[in-house]
Coordinates of C-alpha atoms and ligand atoms in Angstrom, one line a residue:
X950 CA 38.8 39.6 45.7
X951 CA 41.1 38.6 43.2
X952 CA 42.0 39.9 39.4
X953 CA 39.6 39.6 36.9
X954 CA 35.8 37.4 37.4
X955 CA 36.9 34.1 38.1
X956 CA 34.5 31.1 37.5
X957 CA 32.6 30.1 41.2
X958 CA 33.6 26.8 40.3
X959 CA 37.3 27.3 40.1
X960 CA 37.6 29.5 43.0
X961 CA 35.6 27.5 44.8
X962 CA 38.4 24.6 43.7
X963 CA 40.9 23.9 46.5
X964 CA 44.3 23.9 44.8
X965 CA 45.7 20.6 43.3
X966 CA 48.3 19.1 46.0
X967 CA 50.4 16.5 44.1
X968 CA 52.3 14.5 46.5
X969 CA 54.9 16.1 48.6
X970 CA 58.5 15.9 47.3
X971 CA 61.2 14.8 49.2
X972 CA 63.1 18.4 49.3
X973 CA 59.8 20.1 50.5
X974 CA 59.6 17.7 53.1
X975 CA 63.7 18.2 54.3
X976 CA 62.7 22.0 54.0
X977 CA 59.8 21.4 56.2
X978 CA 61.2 19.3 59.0
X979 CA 65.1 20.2 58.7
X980 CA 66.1 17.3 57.7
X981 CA 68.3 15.7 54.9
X982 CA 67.9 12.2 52.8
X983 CA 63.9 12.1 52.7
X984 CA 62.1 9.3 50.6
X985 CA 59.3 10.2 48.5
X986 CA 56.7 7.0 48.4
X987 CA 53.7 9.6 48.0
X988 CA 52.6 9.5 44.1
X989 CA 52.8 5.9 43.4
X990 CA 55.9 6.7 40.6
X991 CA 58.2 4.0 39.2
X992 CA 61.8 4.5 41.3
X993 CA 63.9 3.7 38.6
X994 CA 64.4 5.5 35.8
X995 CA 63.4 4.1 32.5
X996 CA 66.1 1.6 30.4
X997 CA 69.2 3.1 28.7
X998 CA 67.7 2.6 25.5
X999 CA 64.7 4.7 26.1
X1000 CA 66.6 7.4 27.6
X1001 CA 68.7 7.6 24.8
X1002 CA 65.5 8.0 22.6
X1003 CA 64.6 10.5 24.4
X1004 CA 68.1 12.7 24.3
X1005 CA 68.0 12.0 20.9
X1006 CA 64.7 13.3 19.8
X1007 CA 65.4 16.6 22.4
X1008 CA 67.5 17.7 18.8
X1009 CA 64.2 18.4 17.4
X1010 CA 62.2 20.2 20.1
X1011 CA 62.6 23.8 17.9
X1012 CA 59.6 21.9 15.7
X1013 CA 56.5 20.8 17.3
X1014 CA 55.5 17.2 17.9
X1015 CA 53.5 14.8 15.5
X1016 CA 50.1 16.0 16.9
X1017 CA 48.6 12.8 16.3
X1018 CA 51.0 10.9 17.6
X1019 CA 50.5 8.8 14.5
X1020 CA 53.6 6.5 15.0
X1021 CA 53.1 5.8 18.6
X1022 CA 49.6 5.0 17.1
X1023 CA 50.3 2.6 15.0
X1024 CA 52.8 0.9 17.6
X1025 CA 50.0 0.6 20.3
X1026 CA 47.5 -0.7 17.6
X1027 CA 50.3 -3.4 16.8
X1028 CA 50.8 -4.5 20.6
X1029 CA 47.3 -4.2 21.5
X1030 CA 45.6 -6.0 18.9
X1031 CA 43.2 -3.3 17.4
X1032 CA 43.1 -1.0 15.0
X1033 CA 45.0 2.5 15.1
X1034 CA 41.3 4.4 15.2
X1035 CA 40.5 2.9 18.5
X1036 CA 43.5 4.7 20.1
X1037 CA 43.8 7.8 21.5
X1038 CA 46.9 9.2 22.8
X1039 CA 47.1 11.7 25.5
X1040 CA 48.6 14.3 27.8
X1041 CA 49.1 11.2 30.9
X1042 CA 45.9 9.0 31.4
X1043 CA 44.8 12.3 33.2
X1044 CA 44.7 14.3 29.7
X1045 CA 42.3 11.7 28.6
X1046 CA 40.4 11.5 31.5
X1047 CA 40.1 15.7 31.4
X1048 CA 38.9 15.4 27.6
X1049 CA 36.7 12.8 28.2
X1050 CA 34.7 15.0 30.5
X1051 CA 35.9 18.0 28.0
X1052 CA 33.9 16.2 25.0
X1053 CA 30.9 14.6 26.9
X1054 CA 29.9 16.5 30.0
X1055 CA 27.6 19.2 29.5
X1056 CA 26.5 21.4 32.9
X1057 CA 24.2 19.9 35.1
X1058 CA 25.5 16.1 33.9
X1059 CA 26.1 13.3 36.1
X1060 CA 28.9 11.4 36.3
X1061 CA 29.4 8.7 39.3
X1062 CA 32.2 7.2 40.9
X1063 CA 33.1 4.8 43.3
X1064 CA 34.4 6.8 46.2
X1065 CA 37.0 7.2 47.3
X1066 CA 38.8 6.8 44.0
X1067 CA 41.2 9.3 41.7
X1068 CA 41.2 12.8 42.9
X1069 CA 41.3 13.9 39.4
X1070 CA 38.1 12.7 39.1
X1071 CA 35.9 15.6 40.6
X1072 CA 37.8 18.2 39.6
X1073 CA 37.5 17.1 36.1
X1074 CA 33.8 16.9 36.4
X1075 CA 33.8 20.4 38.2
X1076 CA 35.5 22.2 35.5
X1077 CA 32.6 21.3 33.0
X1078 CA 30.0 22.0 35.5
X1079 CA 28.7 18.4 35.6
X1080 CA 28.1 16.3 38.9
X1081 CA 30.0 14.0 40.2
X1082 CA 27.6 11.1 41.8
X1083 CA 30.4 9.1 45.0
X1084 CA 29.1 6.0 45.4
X1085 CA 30.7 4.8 48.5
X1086 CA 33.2 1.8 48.8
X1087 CA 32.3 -1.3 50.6
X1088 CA 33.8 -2.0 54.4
X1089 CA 36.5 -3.8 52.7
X1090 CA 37.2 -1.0 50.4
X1091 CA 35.8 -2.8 47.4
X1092 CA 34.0 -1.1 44.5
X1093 CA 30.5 -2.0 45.3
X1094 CA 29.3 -2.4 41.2
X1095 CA 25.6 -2.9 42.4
X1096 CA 25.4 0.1 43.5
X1097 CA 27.3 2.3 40.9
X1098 CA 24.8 0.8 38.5
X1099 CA 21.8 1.6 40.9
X1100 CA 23.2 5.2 40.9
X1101 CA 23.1 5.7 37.4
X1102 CA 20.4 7.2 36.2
X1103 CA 18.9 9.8 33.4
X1104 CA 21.2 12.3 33.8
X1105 CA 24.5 10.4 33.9
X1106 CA 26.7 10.7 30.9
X1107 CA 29.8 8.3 32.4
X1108 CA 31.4 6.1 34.7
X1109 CA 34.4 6.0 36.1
X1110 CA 36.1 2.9 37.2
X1111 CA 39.5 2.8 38.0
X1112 CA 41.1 -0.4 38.4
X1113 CA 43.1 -1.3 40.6
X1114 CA 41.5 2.0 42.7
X1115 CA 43.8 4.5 43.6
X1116 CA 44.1 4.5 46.7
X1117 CA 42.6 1.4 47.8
X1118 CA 44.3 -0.9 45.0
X1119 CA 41.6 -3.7 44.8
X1120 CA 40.6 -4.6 41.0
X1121 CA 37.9 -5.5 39.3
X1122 CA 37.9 -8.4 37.0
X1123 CA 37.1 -8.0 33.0
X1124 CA 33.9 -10.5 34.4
X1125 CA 32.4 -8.8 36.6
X1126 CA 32.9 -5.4 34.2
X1127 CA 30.7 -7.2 31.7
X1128 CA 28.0 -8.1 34.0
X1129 CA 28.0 -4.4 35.1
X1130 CA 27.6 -3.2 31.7
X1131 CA 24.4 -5.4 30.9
X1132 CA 23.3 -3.2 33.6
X1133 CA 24.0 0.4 32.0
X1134 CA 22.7 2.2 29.1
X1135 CA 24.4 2.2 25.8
X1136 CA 24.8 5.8 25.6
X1137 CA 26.3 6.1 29.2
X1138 CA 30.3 6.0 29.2
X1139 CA 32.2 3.7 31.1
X1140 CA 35.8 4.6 31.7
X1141 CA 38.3 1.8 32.7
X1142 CA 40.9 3.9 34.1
X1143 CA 43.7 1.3 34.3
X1144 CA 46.9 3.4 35.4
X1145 CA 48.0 0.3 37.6
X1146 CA 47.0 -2.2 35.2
X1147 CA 50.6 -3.6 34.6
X1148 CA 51.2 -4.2 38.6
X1149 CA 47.9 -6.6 38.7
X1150 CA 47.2 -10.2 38.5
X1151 CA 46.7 -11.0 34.7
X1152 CA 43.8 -13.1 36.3
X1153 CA 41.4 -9.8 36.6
X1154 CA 41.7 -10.1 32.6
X1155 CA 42.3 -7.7 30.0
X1156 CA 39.5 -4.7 29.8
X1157 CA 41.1 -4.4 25.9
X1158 CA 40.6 -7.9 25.2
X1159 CA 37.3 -8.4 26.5
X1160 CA 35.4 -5.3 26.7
X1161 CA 36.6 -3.3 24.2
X1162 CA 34.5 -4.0 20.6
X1163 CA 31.9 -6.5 23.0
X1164 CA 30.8 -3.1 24.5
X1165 CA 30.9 0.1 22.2
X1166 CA 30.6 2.5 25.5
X1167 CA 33.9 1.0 27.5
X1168 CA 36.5 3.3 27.1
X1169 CA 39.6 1.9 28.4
X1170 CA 42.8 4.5 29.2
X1171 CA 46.7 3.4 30.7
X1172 CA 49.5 5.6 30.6
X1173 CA 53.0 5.4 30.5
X1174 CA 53.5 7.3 33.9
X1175 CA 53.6 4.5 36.5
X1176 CA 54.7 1.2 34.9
X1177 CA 56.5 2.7 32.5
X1178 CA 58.5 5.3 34.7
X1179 CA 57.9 7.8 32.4
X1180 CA 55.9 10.3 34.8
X1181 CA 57.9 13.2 33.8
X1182 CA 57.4 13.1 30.6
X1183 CA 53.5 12.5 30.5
X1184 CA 52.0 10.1 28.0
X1185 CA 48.7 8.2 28.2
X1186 CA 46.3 6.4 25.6
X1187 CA 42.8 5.5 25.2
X1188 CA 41.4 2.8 23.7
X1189 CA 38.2 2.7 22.4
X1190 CA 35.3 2.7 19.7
X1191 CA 36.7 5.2 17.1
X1192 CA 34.0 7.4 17.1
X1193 CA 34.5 7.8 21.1
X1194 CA 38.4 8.5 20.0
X1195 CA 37.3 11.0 17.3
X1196 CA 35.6 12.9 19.9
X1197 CA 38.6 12.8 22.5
X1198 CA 41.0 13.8 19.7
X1199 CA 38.8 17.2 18.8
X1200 CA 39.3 18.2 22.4
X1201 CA 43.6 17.2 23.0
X1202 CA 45.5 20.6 23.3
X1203 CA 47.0 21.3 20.3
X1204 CA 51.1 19.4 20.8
X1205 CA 50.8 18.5 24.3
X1206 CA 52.2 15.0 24.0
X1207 CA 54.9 16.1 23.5
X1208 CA 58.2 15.4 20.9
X1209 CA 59.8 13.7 24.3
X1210 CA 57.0 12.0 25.1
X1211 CA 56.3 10.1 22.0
X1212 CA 59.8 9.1 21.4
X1213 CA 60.0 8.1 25.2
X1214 CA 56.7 5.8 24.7
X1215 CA 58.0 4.8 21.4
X1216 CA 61.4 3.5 22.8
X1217 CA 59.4 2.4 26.0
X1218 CA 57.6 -0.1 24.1
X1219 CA 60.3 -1.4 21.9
X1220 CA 61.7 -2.2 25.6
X1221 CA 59.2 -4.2 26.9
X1222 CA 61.2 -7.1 28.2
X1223 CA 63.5 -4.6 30.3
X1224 CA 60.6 -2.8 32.1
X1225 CA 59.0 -6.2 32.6
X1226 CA 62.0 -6.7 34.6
X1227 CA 61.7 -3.6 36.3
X1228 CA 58.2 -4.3 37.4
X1229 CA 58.7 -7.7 38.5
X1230 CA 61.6 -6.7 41.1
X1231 CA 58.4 -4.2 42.1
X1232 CA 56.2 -7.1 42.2
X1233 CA 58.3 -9.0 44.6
X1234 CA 59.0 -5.9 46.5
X1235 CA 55.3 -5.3 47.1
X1236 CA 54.9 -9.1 48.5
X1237 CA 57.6 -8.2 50.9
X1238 CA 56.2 -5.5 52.2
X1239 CA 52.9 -6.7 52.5
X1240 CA 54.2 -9.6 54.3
X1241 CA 56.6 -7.6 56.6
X1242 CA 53.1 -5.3 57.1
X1243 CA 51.0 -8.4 58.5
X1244 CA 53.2 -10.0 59.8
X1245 CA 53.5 -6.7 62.2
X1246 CA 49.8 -7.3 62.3
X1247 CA 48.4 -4.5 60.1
X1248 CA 45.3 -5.5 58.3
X1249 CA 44.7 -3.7 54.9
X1250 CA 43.1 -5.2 51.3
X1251 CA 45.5 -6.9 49.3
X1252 CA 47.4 -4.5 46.9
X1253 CA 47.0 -4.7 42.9
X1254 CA 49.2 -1.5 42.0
X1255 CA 52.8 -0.3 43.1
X1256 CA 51.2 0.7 46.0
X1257 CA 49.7 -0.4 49.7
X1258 CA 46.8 1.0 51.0
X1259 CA 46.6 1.0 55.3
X1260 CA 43.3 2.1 56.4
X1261 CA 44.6 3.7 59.8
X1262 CA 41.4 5.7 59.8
X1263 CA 41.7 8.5 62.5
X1264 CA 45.4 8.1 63.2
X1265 CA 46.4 8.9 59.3
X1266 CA 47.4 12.7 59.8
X1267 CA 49.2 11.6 62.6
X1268 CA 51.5 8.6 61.7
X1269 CA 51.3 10.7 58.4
X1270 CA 53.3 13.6 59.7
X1271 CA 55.2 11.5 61.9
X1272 CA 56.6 9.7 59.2
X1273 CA 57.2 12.7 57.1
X1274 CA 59.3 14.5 59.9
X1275 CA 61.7 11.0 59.6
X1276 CA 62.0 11.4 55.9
X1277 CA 59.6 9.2 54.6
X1278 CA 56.8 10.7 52.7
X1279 CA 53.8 8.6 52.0
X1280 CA 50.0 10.3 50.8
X1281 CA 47.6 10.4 53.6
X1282 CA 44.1 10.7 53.0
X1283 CA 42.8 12.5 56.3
X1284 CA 40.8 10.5 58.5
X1285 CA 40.8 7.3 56.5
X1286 CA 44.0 5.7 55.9
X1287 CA 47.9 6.7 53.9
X1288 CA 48.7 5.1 50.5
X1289 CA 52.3 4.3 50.8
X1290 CA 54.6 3.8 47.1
X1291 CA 56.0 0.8 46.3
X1292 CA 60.2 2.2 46.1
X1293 CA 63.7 0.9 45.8
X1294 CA 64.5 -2.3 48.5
X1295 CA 66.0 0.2 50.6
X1296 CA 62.8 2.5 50.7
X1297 CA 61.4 -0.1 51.3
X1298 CA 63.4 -0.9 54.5
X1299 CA 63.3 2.6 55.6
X1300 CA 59.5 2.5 55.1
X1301 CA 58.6 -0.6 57.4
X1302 CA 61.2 0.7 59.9
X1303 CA 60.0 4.0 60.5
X1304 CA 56.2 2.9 60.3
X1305 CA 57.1 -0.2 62.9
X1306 CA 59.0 3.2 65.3
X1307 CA 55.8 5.3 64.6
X1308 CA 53.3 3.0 64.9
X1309 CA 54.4 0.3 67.4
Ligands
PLP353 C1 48.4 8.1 38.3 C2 47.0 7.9 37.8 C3 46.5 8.3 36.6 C4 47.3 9.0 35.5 O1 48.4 9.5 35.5 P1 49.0 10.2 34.3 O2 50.4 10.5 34.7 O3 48.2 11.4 34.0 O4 49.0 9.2 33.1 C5 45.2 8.0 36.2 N1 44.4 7.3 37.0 C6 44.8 6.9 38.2 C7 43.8 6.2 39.1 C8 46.1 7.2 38.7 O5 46.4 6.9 39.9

């Protein structure tokens, strides 16, 4: 028994395991120059001109930030098209996601999900004693929409849809979204968690665009952290109907997007052009190492984020910690499949290599 009378719920909770870093995984297996491809981050860091934001504003950090982030605000509302009272800005996309269930789930409340999906997902639910509803993927690792709607019912307060899934990467396109939500109640919350959205074919449409204001329930959130390469400094937004964002905003810890963080995401998206360029060496990276995968003859969905998703299914843990003890650290998910990162060309290299070795 520990200190104090913890909640069942969070000591039932197995710990949080973010990906393993590269060091943990040298101190593991005694070995030096390990990759990290396990938490789907952006391997370059962000352009000169946002990192000089950022050392700028760190002058300041004796005051705290602009709690409501009213500036980087008003620059989202500019970019997106929509007013500043349908954003939200948050601690990551995960912030967002937490005070969504924060300001909507009471105990005993459903809230479905494809599955497998986020792994933030049921933990957020946990934590406010709702339910989380799986709703299991299709053989080819689609999100079956049919039967997310079929699985809502009386009880459930939101949806969560992330697109492209993480870990699968399929998307959903901004069509078949709307034909979903002629299918769910207006008072039931669907979440368009688009982390990955800046990796995927502009063909799947734009969730802002043409969901957003058509459907007052579709909250849409994105986040600085993958695209962006901004992980470390944590920044995520919301967009939606402002009384949804009214909500959201009661429940955001006081200052935790922080005085880096906004002047990061500021900079970020006054340098749009330069981490379009960023992404698109990504883009063509990811086409190389899908074909190099195939072309070895490994059969997997076709990727929409910075990331590839092999459905090894009973050999993950082992081509998993084989790869690991030569350096390369990818995410397995036991028993179904390991989502490897998207890195640098030579990552890349040392990726397919060691998979062909390990695998072949
Ligand atoms: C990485 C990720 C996020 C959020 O990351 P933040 O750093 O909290 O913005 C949200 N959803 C999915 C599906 C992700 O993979």
């Amino acid at each position: 028994m520990g200190v104090g009378r913890v909640r069942s719920i969070v000591s039932d909770l197995a710990p949080y395991r973010p990906g393993k870093g590269a060091k943990q995984a040298e101190a593991e297996h005694g070995i030096a120059d390990a990759i990290k491809l396990a938490s789907n981050e952006n391997p370059y860091s962000p352009p000169p001109s946002v990192q000089k934001a950022i050392q700028d504003a760190a002058a300041g950090v004796n005051r705290y930030s602009d709690h409501g982030a009213a500036e980087l605000r008003s620059k989202l509302a500019n970019w997106l098209g929509v007013d500043s009272d349908c954003i939200a800005v948050g601690c990551g996309s995960s912030g967002l996601l937490q005070q969504v269930c924060v300001a909507y789930i009471d105990p005993g409340d459903e809230v479905v999900s494809p599955w497998r999906s986020f792994e933030a997902y049921p933990i957020f639910v946990a934590l406010t004693n709702g339910k989380l509803v799986p709703v299991p993927l299709t053989d080819d690792h689609r999100i079956d929409l049919d039967a997310v709607a079929a699985a809502v019912g009386p009880k459930t307060k939101a949806v969560m849809l992330a697109t492209p899934n993480n870990p699968t990467g399929l998307a959903l396109s901004t069509a078949e979204i709307a034909e979903f939500m002629s299918k769910i109640p207006d008072d039931v919350l669907v979440v368009v968690d688009e982390a990955y959205r800046e990796f995927s074919d502009p063909a799947f449409g734009d969730p802002v665009k043409d969901l957003v204001g058509r459907f007052p329930n579709i909250v849409v959130t994105r986040t600085f952290s993958k695209a962006y390469g901004l992980a470390g400094l944590r920044t995520g937004y919301a967009v939606a109907d402002p009384t949804v964002i009214d909500e959201l905003d009661k429940v955001l810890l006081a200052f935790s997007v922080n005085l880096l963080a906004q002047a990061g995401a500021i900079a970020a998206l006054d340098s749009l052009d330069e981490i379009q360029v960023l992404v698109d060496s990504l883009l063509d990276e990811r086409t190389r190492v899908v074909d190099a995968l195939r072309t070895a003859g490994a059969e997997f969905p076709d990727p929409q984020g910075n990331f590839v998703w092999l459905p090894i299914g009973g050999r993950t843990d082992a081509v998993a910690h084989a790869l690991e003890q030569r350096g390369v650290v990818v995410r397995p998910f036991s028993g179904e499949g390991i989502r490897v990162t998207i890195g640098t060309p030579e990552e890349n290299d040392r990726f397919l290599a060691t998979y062909a070795d390990v695998t072949g």
